[in-house]
Coordinates of C-alpha atoms in Angstrom, one line a residue:
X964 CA 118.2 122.0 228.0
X965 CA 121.6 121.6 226.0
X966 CA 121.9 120.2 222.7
X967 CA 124.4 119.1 221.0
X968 CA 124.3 119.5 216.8
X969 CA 127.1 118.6 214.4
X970 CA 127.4 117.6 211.2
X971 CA 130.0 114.9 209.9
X972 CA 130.3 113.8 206.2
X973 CA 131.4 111.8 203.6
X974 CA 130.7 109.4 200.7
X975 CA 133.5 107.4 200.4
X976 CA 134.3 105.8 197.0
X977 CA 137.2 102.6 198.2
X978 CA 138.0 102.6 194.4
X979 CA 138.7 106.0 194.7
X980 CA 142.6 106.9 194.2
X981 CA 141.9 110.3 195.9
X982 CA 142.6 110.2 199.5
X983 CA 140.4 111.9 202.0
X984 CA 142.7 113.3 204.9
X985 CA 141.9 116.6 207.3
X986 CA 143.3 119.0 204.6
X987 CA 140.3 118.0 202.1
X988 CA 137.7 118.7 204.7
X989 CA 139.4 121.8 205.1
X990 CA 138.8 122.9 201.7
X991 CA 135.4 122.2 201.5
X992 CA 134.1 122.2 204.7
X993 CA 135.9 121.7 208.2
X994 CA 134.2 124.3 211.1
X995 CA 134.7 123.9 215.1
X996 CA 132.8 125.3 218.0
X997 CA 131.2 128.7 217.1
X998 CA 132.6 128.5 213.7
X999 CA 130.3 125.8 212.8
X1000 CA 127.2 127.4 214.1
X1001 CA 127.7 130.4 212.0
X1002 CA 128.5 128.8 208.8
X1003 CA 125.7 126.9 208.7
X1004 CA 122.8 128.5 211.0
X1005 CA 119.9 129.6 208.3
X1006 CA 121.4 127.0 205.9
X1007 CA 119.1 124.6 203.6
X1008 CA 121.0 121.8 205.6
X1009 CA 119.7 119.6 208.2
X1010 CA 122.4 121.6 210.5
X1011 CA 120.5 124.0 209.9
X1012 CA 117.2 122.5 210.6
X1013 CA 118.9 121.5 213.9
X1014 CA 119.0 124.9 215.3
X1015 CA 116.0 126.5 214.1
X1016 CA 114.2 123.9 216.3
X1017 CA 116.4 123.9 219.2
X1018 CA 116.3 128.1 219.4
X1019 CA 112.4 127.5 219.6
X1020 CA 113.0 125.2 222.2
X1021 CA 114.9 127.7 224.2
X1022 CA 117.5 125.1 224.2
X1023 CA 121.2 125.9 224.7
X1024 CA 122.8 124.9 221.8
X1025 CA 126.5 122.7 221.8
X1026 CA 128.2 123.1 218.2
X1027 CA 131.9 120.8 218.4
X1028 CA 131.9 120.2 214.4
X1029 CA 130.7 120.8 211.1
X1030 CA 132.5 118.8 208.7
X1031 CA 132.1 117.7 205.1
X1032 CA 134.4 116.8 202.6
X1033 CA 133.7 115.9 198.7
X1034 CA 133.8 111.9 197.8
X1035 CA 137.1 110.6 197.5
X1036 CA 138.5 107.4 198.9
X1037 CA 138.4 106.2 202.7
X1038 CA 138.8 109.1 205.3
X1039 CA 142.4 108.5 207.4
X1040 CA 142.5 107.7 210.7
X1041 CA 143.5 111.4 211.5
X1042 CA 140.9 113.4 210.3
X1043 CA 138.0 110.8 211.5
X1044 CA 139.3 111.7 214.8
X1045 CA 139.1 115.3 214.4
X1046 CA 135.6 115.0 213.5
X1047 CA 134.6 112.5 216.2
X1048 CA 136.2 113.3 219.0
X1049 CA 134.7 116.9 219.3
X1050 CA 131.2 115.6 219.4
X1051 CA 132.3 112.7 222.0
X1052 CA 134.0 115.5 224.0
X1053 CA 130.8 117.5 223.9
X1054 CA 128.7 114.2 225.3
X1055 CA 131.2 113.4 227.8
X1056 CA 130.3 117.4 229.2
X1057 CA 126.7 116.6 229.6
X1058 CA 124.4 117.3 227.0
X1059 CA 120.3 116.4 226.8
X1060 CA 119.9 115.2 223.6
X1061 CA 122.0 114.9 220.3
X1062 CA 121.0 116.0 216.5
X1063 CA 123.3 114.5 214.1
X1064 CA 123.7 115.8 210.1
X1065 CA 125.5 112.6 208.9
X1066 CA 126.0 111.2 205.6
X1067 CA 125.9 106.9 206.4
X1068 CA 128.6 106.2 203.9
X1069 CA 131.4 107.4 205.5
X1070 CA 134.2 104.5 205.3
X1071 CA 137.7 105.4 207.4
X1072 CA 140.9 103.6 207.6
X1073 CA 140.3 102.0 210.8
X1074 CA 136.1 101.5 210.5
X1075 CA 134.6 100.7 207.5
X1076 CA 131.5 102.4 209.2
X1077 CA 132.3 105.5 209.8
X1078 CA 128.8 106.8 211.2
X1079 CA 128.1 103.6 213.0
X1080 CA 131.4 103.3 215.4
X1081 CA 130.6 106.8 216.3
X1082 CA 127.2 106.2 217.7
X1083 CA 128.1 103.4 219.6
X1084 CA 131.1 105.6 221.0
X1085 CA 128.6 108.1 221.6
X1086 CA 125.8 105.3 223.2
X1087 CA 128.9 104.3 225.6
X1088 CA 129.6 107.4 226.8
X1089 CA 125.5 108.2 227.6
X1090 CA 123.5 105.4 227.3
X1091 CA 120.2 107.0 227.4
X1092 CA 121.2 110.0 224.8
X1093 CA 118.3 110.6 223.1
X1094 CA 120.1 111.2 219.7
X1095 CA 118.4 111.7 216.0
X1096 CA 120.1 111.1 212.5
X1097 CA 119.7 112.5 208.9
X1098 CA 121.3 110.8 206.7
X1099 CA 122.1 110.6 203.0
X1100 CA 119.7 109.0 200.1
X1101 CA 123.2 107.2 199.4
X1102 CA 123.1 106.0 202.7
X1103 CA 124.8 102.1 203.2
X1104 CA 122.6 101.3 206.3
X1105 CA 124.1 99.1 209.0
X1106 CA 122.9 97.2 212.3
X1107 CA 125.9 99.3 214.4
X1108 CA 124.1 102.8 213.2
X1109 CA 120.5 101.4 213.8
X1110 CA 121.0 100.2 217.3
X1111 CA 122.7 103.4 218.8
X1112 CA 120.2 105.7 217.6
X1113 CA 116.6 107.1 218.9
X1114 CA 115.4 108.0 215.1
X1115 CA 116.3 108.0 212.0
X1116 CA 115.3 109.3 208.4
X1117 CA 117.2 109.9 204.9
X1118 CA 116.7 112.0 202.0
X1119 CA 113.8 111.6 199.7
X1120 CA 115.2 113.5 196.7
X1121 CA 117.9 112.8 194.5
X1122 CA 119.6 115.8 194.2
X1123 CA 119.5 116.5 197.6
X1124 CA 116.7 119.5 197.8
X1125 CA 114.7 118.4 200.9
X1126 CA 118.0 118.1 203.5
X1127 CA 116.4 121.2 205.4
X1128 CA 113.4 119.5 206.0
X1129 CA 114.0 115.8 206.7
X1130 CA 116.0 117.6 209.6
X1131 CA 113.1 119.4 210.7
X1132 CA 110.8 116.3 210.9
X1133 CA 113.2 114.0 212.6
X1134 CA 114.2 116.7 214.9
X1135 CA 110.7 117.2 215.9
X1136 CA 110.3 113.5 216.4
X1137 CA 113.3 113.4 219.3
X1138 CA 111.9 116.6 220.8
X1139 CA 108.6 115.2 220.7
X1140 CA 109.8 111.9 222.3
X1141 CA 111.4 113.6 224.9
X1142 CA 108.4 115.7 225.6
X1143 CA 106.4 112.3 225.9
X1144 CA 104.5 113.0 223.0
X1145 CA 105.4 110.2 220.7
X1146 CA 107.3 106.4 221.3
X1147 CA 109.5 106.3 218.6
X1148 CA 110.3 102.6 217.5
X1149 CA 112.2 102.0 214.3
X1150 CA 112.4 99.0 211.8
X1151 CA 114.6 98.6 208.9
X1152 CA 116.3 95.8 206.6
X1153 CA 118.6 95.8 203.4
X1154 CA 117.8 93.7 200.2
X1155 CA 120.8 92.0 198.0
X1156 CA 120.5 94.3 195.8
X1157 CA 123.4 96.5 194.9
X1158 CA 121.9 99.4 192.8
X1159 CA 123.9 102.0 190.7
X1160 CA 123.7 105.7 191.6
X1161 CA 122.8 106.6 188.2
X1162 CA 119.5 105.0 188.6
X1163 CA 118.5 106.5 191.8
X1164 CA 117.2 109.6 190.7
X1165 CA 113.9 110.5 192.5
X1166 CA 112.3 112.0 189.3
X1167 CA 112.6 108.4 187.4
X1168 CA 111.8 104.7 188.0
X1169 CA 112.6 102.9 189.8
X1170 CA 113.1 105.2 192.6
X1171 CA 110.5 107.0 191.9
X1172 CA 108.0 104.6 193.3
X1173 CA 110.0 104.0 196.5
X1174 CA 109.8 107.5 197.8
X1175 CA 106.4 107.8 196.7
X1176 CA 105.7 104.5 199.0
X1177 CA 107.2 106.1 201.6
X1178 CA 105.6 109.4 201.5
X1179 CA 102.0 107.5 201.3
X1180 CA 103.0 105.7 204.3
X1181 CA 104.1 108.7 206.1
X1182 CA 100.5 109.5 205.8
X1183 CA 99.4 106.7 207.8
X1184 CA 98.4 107.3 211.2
X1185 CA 101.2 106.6 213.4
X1186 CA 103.9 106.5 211.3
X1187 CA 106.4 108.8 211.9
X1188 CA 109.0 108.5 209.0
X1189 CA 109.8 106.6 206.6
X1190 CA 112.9 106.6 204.0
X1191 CA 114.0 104.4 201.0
X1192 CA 118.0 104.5 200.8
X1193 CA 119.3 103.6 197.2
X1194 CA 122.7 102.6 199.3
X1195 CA 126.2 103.4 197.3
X1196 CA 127.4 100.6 195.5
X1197 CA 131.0 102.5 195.4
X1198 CA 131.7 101.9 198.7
X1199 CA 133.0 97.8 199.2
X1200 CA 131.3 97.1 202.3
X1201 CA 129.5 94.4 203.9
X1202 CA 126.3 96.3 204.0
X1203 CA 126.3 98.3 201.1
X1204 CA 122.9 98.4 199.1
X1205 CA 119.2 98.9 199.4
X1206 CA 117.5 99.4 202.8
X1207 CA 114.6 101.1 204.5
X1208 CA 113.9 102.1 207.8
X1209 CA 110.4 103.5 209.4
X1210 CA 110.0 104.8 212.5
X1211 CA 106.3 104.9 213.9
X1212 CA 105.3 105.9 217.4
X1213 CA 105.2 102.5 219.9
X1214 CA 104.2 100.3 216.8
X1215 CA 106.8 97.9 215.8
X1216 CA 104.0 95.6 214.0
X1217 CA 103.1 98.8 211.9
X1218 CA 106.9 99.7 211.1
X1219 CA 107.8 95.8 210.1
X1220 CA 105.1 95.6 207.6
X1221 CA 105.4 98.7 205.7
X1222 CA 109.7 98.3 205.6
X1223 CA 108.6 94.8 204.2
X1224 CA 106.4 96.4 201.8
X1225 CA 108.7 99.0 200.0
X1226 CA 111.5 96.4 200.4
X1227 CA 109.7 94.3 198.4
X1228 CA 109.0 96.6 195.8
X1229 CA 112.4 97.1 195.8
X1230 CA 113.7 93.7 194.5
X1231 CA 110.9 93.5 192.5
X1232 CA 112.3 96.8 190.2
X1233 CA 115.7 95.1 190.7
X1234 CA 116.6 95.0 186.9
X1235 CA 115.8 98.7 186.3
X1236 CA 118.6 100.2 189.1
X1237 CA 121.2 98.5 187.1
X1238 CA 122.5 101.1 183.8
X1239 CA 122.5 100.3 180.3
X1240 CA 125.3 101.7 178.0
X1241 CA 125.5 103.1 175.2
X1242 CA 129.6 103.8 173.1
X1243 CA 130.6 107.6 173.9
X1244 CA 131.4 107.8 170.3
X1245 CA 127.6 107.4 169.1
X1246 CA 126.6 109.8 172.2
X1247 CA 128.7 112.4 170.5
X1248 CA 127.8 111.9 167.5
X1249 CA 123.5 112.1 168.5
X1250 CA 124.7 115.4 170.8
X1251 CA 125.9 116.9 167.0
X1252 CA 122.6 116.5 165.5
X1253 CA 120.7 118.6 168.0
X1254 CA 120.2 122.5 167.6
X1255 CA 118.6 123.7 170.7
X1256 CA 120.8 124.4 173.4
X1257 CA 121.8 124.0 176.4
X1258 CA 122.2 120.0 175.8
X1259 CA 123.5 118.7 178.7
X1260 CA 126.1 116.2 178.1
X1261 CA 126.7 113.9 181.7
X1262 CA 130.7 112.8 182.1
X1263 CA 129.3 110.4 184.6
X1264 CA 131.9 108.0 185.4
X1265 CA 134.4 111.1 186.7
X1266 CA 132.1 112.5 188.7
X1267 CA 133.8 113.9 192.1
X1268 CA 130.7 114.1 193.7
X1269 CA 131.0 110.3 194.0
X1270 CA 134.7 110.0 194.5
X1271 CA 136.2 110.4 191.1
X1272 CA 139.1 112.2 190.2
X1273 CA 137.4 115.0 187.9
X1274 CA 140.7 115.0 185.4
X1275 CA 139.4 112.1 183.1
X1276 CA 139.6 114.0 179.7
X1277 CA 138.0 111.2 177.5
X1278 CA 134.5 112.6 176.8
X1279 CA 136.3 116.0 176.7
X1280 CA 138.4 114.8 173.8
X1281 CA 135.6 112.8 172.1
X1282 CA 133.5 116.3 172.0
X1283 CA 136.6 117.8 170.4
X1284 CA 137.3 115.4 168.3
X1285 CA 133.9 115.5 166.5
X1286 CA 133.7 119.5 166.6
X1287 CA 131.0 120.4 168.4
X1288 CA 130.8 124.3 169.4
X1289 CA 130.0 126.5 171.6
X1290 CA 130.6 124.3 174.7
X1291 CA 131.2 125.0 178.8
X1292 CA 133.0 122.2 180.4
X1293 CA 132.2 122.0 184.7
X1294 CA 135.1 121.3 185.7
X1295 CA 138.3 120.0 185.5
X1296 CA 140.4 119.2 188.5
X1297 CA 143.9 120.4 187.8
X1298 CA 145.4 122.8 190.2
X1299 CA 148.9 122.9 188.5
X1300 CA 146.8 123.6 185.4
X1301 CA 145.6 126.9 187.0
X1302 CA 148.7 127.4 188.4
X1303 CA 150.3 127.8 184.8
X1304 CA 147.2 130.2 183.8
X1305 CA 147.7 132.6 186.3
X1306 CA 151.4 133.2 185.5
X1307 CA 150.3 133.4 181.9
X1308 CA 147.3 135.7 182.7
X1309 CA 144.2 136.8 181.3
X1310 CA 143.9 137.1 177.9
X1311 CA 147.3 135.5 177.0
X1312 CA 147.3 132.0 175.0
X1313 CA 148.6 128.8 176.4
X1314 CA 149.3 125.3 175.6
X1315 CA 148.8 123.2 178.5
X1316 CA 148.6 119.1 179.0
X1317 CA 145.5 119.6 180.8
X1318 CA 144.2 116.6 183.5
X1319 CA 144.9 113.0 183.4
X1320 CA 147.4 113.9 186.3
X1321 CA 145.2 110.9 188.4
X1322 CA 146.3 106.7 187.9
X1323 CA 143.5 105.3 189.0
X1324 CA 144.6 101.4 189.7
X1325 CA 141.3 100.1 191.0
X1326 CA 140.0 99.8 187.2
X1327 CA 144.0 99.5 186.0
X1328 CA 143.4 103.1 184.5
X1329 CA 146.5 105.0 184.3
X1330 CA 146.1 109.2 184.0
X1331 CA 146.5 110.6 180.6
X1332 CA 146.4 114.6 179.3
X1333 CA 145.4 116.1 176.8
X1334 CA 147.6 118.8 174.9
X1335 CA 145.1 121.7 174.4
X1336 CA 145.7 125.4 173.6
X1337 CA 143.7 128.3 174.2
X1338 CA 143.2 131.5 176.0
X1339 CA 143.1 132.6 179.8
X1340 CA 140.1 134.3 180.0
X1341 CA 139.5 134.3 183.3
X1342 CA 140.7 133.9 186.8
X1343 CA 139.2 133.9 190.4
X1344 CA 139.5 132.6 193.9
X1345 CA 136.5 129.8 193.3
X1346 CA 134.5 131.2 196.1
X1347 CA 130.8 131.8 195.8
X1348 CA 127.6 131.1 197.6
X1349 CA 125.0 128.8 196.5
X1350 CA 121.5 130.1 195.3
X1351 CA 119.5 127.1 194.0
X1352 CA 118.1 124.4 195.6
X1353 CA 120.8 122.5 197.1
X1354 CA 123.2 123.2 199.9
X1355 CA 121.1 127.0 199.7
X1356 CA 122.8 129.6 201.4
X1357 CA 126.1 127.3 201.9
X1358 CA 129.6 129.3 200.7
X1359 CA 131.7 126.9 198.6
X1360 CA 135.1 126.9 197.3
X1361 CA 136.6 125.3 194.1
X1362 CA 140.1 127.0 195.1
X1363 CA 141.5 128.7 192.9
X1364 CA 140.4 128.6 189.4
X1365 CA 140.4 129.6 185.7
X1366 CA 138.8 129.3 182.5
X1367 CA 140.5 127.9 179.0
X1368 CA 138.8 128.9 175.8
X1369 CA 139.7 126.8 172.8
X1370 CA 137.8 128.8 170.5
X1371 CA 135.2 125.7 170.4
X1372 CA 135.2 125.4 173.7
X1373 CA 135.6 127.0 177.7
X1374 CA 136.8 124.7 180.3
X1375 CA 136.4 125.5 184.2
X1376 CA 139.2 124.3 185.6
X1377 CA 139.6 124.0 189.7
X1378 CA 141.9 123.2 192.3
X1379 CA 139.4 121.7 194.8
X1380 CA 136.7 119.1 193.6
X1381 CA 133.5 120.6 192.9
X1382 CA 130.6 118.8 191.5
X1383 CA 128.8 121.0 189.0
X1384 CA 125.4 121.1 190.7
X1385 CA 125.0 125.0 190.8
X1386 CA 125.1 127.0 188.2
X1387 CA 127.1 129.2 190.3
X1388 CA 130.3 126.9 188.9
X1389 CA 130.3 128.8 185.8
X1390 CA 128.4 132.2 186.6
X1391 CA 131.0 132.8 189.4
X1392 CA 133.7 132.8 186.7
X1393 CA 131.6 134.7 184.1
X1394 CA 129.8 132.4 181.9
X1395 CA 126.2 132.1 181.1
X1396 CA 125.3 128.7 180.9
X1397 CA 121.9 129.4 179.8
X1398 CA 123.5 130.3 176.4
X1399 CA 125.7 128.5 175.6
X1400 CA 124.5 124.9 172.8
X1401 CA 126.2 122.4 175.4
X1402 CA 127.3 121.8 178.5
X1403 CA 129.7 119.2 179.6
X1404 CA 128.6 118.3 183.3
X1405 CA 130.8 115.8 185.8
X1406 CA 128.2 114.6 187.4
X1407 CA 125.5 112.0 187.3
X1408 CA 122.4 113.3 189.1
X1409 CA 122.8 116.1 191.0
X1410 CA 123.4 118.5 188.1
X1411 CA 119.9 118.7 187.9
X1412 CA 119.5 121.1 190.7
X1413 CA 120.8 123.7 188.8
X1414 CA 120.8 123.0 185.6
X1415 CA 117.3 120.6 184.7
X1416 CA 115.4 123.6 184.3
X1417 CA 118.0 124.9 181.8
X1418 CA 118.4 121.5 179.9
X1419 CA 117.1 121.4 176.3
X1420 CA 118.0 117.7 176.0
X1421 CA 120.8 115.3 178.3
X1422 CA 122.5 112.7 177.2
X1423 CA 124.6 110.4 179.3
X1424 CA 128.0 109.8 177.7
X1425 CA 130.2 106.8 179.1
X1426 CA 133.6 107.6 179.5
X1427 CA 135.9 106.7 182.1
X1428 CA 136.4 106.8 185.6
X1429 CA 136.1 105.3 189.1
X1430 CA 132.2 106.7 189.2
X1431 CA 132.0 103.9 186.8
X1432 CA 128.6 102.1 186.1
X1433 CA 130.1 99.0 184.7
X1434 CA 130.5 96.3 187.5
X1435 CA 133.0 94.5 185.1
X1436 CA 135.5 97.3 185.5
X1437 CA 135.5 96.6 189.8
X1438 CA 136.9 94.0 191.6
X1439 CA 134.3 93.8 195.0
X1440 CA 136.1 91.9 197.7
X1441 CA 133.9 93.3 201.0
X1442 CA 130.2 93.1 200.3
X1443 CA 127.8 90.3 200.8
X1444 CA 127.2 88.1 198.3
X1445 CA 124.9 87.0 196.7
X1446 CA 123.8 90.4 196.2
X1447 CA 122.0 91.5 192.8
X1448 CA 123.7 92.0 190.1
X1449 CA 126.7 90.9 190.9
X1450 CA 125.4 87.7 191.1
X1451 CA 122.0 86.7 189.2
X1452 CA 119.7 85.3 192.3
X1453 CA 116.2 85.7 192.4
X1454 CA 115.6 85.5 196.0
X1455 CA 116.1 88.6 198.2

């Protein structure tokens, strides 16, 4: 038996200035052929997932890509292709069945479903391909996905700690199906309800009692899987937003009326997946007051990890402006920064006009630096290997890198995007976040992989960005309307 496994991702952010060509896969994550096996066999992924099973299965096992790239705006034609056309080539060879680490948000020059055109290529090629999906919590589920796949399943944890073994569970169900043990049959729908990111956390309502629906249901007889996607309102799609989809084994009765259920539940908790702000300045200001360190502080609107351009400097200069100490930024995007820094060198002091390199013209933001002087106190490649709970085992790179102290405060500062949800982004450059009285984080939920456990206190703080959660800031021209709350209906 030959299997083919490959992972191909991306969230893509269309308000996202920051364009997501071959080179940027390449710098987080672009393997082929053997490579890919190797990078990512023994991984927390679902890759990895993927081959555990089919080495049990004695299966021989087809690797053409694994391929992942951090949010930014639509992938270009170019590097879709270099992506896809390694997995078609591998069908076209003759393979038994298909395994598939994809993300369901991916949105390409030429496709705004990135995941969805490749099934269907891949359904073209080999009809009968019995071929299983894992896809992202942030998943925008579509009908082109759904009908050229055998089963399906998502995350059920916000961050991403159980990709290893949603991969195992749908993997079983395809090998299962093709040993004639189970009849998968799927059923899934969307709601008009366009939630924010920031309020998809699996550890809070709303979401919360989603994924616990869908876990009890799981426990039914007969049902196979079942997944709650929180959808990605960032991407300006037709589809984006809310869906489920359960598979059960030859029961399409069974599958219609639990998706029905939890979807239900979902427009019913409509109202709390929409964010309420609070002004940065009185964030601050509350972040002051507090003694017990680390206090997470959440620069959630320029957070790469959903397409932003990680060199918005507002909440950075808010927290300087109102002197609070003994603070660890993770990270700044600004590669010519570092560039400047290593010239300097360790230990020398430098004034630099640090980020705001980035115009971001979808919210009519234009880039803006801040003039800050300090000393180089460190320098390194950016590569380390993650330890905690997400992406385990997985070697990352945040290019090269340094660290700025200001006396009052250390900045990381990269030159690939790295969302801070590892602790590794500041012990790989020497600092112990556990220590330190604050911690500026550019991210939104995923920091809490690493970090939660080290969190005194977290305090979301609005700045800017194109991870925005204010729907007044963008201008949606694709998606369906009505959708929720974009529009204030009260039918689903």
């Amino acid at each position: 038996m030959r299997i083919l496994i490959a992972m191909m991702k991306h969230e893509t952010n269309t308000f996202s200035p920051i364009v997501a060509d071959w080179k940027r896969f390449e710098d987080w994550s672009a393997y082929l052929g053997a490579d890919a096996l190797k990078a990512y066999e023994g991984t927390g992924m679902p890759f990895g997932a993927y081959v555990e099973l089919a080495r049990a299965a004695g299966a021989e096992i087809i690797t053409p890509v694994a391929a992942e790239a951090m949010p930014s705006g639509r992938v270009t034609e170019d590097a879709y292709n270099r992506m896809a056309e390694p997995i078609l080539d591998a069908v076209r060879g003759g393979v038994d069945a298909a395994l598939l680490d994809l993300h369901g948000a991916m949105v390409a020059e030429h496709t705004d479903d990135g995941e969805g055109t490749l099934l269907e290529k891949m359904r073209e090629i080999d009809p009968d391909l019995p071929i299983a999906v894992t896809l992202d919590l942030h998943c925008n589920l579509t009908d082109r996905i759904m009908n050229n796949c055998t089963a399906l399943i998502g995350y059920k944890t916000y961050p991403h700690v159980d990709m290893y073994e949603v991969g195992k569970q749908i993997g079983t169900v395809l090998l299962d199906s093709m040993a004639g043990k189970v009849k998968p049959v799927m059923s899934w729908g969307n709601t008009r309800l366009l939630s924010q990111t920031l309020r998809q956390g699996t550890d809070d309502e709303p979401m919360a009692t989603l994924i616990r629906m869908c876990r009890e249901a799981e426990r039914e007889p007969g049902v196979l899987a079942a997944t709650a996607f929180g959808g990605f309102a960032l991407a300006d799609i037709h589809q984006a937003g809310n869906s489920v989809i359960v598979v059960t084994d030859g029961d399409k009765a069974k599958a219609d009326g639990v998706r029905d259920r939890i979807l239900a539940k979902a427009w019913d908790l409509r109202e709390d997946f929409i964010f309420k702000h609070t002004p940065l300045a009185d964030q601050v200001a509350e972040a002051k007051t507090m003694t017990e360190g680390p206090i997470l502080l959440l620069d959630h609107a320029d957070n790469c990890g959903s397409g932003a351009t990680q060199d918005v400097m507002t909440v950075i200069e808010e927290v300087l402006r109102q002197g609070l100490e003994d603070v660890a930024v993770a990270a700044v995007w600004d590669p010519a920064a570092v560039q400047e820094m290593q010239k300097a060198g360790v230990g020398e002091t430098i004034t630099l006009k640090l980020g705001g390199k980035t115009d971001m013209p979808s919210i009519g933001e234009v880039g803006e630096p801040l003039t800050v002087t300090g000393t180089v106190k460190a320098l390194t490649n950016g590569e380390w290997t993650v330890r905690g709970p997400m992406y385990t085992g997985v070697k990352v790179s945040m290019g090269p890198t340094a660290v700025l102290d200001t006396g009052n405060m250390e900045i990381v500062i990269v030159s690939h995007h790295h969302e801070p949800w590892d602790v590794g982004v500041f012990t790989s450059v020497g600092i112990q976040p556990q220590y330190k009285r604050y911690l500026i984080l550019k991210s939104r939920i995923h920091y809490r992989a690493g970090f939660a456990a080290l969190g005194k206190a977290t305090l979301t703080l609005d700045g800017k960005g194109v991870t925005t959660s204010d729907n007044n800031l963008l201008r949606y021209e694709n998606v369906r309307r009505p959708i929720y709350p974009l529009d204030l209906i009260n039918e689903a």
